[in-house]
Tab-separated table of C-alpha atoms in Angstrom:
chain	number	residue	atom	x	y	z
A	21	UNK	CA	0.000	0.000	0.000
A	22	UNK	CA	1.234	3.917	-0.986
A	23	UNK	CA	0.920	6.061	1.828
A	24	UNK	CA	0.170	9.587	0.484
A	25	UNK	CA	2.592	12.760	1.495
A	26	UNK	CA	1.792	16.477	1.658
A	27	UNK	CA	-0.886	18.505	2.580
A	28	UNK	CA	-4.997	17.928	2.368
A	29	UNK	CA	-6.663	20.891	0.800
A	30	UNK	CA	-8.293	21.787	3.694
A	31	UNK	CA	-5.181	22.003	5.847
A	32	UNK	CA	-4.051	24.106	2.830
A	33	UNK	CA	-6.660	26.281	3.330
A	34	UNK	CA	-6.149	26.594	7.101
A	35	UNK	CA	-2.781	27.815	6.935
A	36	UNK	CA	-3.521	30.575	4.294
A	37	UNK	CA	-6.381	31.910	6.876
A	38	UNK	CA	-4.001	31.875	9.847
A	39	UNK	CA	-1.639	34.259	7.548
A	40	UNK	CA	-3.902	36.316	5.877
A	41	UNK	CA	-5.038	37.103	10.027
A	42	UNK	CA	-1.262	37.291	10.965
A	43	UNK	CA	-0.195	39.669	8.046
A	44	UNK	CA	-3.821	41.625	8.782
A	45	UNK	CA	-2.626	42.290	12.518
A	46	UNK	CA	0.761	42.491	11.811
A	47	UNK	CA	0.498	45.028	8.850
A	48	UNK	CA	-0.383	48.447	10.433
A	49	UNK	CA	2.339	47.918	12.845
A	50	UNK	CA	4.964	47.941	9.777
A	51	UNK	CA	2.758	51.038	7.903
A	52	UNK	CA	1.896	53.626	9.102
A	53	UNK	CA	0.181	55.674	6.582
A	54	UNK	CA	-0.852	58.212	9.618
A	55	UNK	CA	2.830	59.101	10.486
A	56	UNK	CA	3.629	59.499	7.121
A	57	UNK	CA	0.823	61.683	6.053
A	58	UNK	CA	1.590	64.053	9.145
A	59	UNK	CA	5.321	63.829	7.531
A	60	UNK	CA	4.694	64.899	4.162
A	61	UNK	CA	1.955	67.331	5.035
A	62	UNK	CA	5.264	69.406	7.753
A	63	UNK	CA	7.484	68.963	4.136
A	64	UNK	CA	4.981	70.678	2.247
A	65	UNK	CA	4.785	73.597	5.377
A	66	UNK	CA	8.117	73.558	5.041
A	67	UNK	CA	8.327	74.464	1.397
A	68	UNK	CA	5.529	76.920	1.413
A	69	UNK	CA	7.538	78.510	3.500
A	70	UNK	CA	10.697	78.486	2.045
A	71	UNK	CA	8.646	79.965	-1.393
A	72	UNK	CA	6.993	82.606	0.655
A	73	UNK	CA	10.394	83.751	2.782
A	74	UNK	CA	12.181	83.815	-1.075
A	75	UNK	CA	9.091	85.976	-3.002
A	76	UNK	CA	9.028	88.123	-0.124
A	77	UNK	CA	12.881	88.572	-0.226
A	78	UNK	CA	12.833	88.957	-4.156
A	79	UNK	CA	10.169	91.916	-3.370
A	80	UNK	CA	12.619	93.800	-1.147
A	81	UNK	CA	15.299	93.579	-3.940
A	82	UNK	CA	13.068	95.078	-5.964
A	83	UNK	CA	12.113	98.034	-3.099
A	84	UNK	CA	15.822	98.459	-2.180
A	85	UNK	CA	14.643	97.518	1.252
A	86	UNK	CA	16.867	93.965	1.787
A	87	UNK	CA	19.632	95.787	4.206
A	88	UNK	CA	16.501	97.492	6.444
A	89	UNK	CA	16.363	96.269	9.687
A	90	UNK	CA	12.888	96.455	9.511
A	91	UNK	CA	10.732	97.276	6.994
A	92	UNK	CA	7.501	96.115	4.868
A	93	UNK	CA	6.686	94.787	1.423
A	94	UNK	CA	3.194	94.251	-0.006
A	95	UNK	CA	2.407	91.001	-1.580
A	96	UNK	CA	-0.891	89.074	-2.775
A	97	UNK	CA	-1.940	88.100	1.031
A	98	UNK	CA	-0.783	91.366	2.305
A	99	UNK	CA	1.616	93.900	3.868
A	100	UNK	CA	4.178	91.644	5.285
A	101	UNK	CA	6.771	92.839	8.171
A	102	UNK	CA	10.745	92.169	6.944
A	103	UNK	CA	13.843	91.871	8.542
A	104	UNK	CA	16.660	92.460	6.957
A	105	UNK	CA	14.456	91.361	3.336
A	106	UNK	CA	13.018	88.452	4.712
A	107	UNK	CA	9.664	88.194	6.418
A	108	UNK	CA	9.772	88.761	10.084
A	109	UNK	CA	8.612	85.759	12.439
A	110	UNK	CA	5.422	87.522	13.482
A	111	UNK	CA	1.800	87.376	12.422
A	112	UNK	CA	1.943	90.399	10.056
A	113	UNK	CA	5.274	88.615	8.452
A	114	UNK	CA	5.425	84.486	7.537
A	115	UNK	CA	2.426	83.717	8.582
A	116	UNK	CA	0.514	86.355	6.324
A	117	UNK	CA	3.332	85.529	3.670
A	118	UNK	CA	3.187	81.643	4.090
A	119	UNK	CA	-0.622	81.681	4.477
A	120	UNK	CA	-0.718	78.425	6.225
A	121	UNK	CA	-4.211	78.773	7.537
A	122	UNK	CA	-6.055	77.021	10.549
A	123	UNK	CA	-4.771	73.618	9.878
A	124	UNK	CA	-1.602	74.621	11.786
A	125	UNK	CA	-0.917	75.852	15.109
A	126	UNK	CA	1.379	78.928	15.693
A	127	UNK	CA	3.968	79.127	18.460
A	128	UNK	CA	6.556	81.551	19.410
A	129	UNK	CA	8.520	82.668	22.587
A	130	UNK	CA	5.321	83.794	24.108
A	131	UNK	CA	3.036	80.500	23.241
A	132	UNK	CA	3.392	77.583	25.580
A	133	UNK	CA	5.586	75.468	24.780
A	134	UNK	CA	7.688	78.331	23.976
A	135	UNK	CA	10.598	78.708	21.005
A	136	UNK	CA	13.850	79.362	22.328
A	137	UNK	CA	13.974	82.704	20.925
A	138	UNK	CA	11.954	85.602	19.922
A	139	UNK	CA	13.146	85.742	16.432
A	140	UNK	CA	11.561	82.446	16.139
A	141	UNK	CA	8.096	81.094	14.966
A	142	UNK	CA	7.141	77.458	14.943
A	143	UNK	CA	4.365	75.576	12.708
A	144	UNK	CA	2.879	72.852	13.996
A	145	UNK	CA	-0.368	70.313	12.303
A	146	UNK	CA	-3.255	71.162	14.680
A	147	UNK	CA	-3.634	68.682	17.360
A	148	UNK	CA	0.542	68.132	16.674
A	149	UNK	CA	2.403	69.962	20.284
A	150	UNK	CA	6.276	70.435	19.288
A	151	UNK	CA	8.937	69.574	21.991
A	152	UNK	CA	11.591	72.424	21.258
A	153	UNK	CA	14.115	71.234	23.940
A	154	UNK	CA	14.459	67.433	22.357
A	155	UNK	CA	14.505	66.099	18.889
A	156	UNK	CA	11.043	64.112	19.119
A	157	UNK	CA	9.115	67.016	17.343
A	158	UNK	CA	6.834	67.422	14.261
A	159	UNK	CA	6.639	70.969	13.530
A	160	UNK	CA	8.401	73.265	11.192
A	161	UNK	CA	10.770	76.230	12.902
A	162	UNK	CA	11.485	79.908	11.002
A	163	UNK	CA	13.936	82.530	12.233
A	164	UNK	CA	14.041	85.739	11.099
A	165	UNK	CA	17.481	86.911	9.192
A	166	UNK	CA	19.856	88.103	12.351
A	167	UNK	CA	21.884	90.834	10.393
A	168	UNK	CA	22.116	91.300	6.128
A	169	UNK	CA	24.563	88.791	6.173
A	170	UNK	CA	22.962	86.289	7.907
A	171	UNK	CA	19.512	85.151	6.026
A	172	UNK	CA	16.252	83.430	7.342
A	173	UNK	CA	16.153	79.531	7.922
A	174	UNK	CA	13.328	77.059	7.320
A	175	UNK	CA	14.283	74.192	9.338
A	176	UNK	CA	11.927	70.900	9.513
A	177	UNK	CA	11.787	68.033	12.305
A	178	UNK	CA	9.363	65.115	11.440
A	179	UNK	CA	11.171	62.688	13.736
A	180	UNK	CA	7.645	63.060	16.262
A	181	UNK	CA	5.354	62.604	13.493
């Protein structure tokens, strides 16, 4: 008599339902299409950002006005508040440049948490708090140019998304 090897189609079956439910339960915890959203949506901050701080810079070539400490330059969205060319970190400067809108949160050395310096404005997703003294963050930080020589910075941290 032949004795038969290998597998019955039902156990077949069995074992493709126990991994279909393993790689079911298993799956979210290797994507995470949440995170990654949150990531790419503080990138895109980040370059609307960068495009607002360099139209508003281009502007004050234009005016003459990039070696003013202070001064203003109007735009589409507004009257926007410079430094030095670039748009000052306060409401009437990125923010009305940028034109972010209500799906971000604002926070500056007055908000709580605070930025570490005045001349600093952060951008957070709403519902997103940053953590400015470590690197688990998701926000996006701008500082206003210190002196003509030294220009604005955009700088991102998605490491808390």
């Amino acid at each position: 008599m032949k004795r038969q090897q290998g597998f019955t189609l039902i156990e077949l079956i069995i074992v493709i339902v126990v991994l279909g439910i393993l790689a079911v339960t298993a799956a979210p915890q290797f994507i995470n299409f949440s995170s990654d959203a949150r990531e790419s949506t503080v990138k895109g901050a980040q370059a609307s950002i960068q495009g607002a701080m360099q139209l508003v810079y281009a502007r004050s070539l234009v005016n003459g006005t990039e070696d003013e400490g202070t001064s203003t330059v109007t735009t589409e969205g507004g009257v926007v508040d410079t430094v030095y060319g670039y748009p000052a970190a306060a409401v009437n400067g990125i923010d009305r440049a940028a034109g972010l809108g209500t799906d971000w949160s604002r926070y500056d050395s007055g908000t709580t948490p605070a930025t570490n310096s005045a001349s600093e404005v952060a951008f957070a997703p709403t519902g997103q708090t940053p953590d400015f003294s470590g690197a688990d963050s998701c926000h996006v930080l701008y500082t206003q140019a210190a002196d003509e020589d030294t220009p604005a910075t955009v700088v991102v941290n998605v490491a808390g998304c």
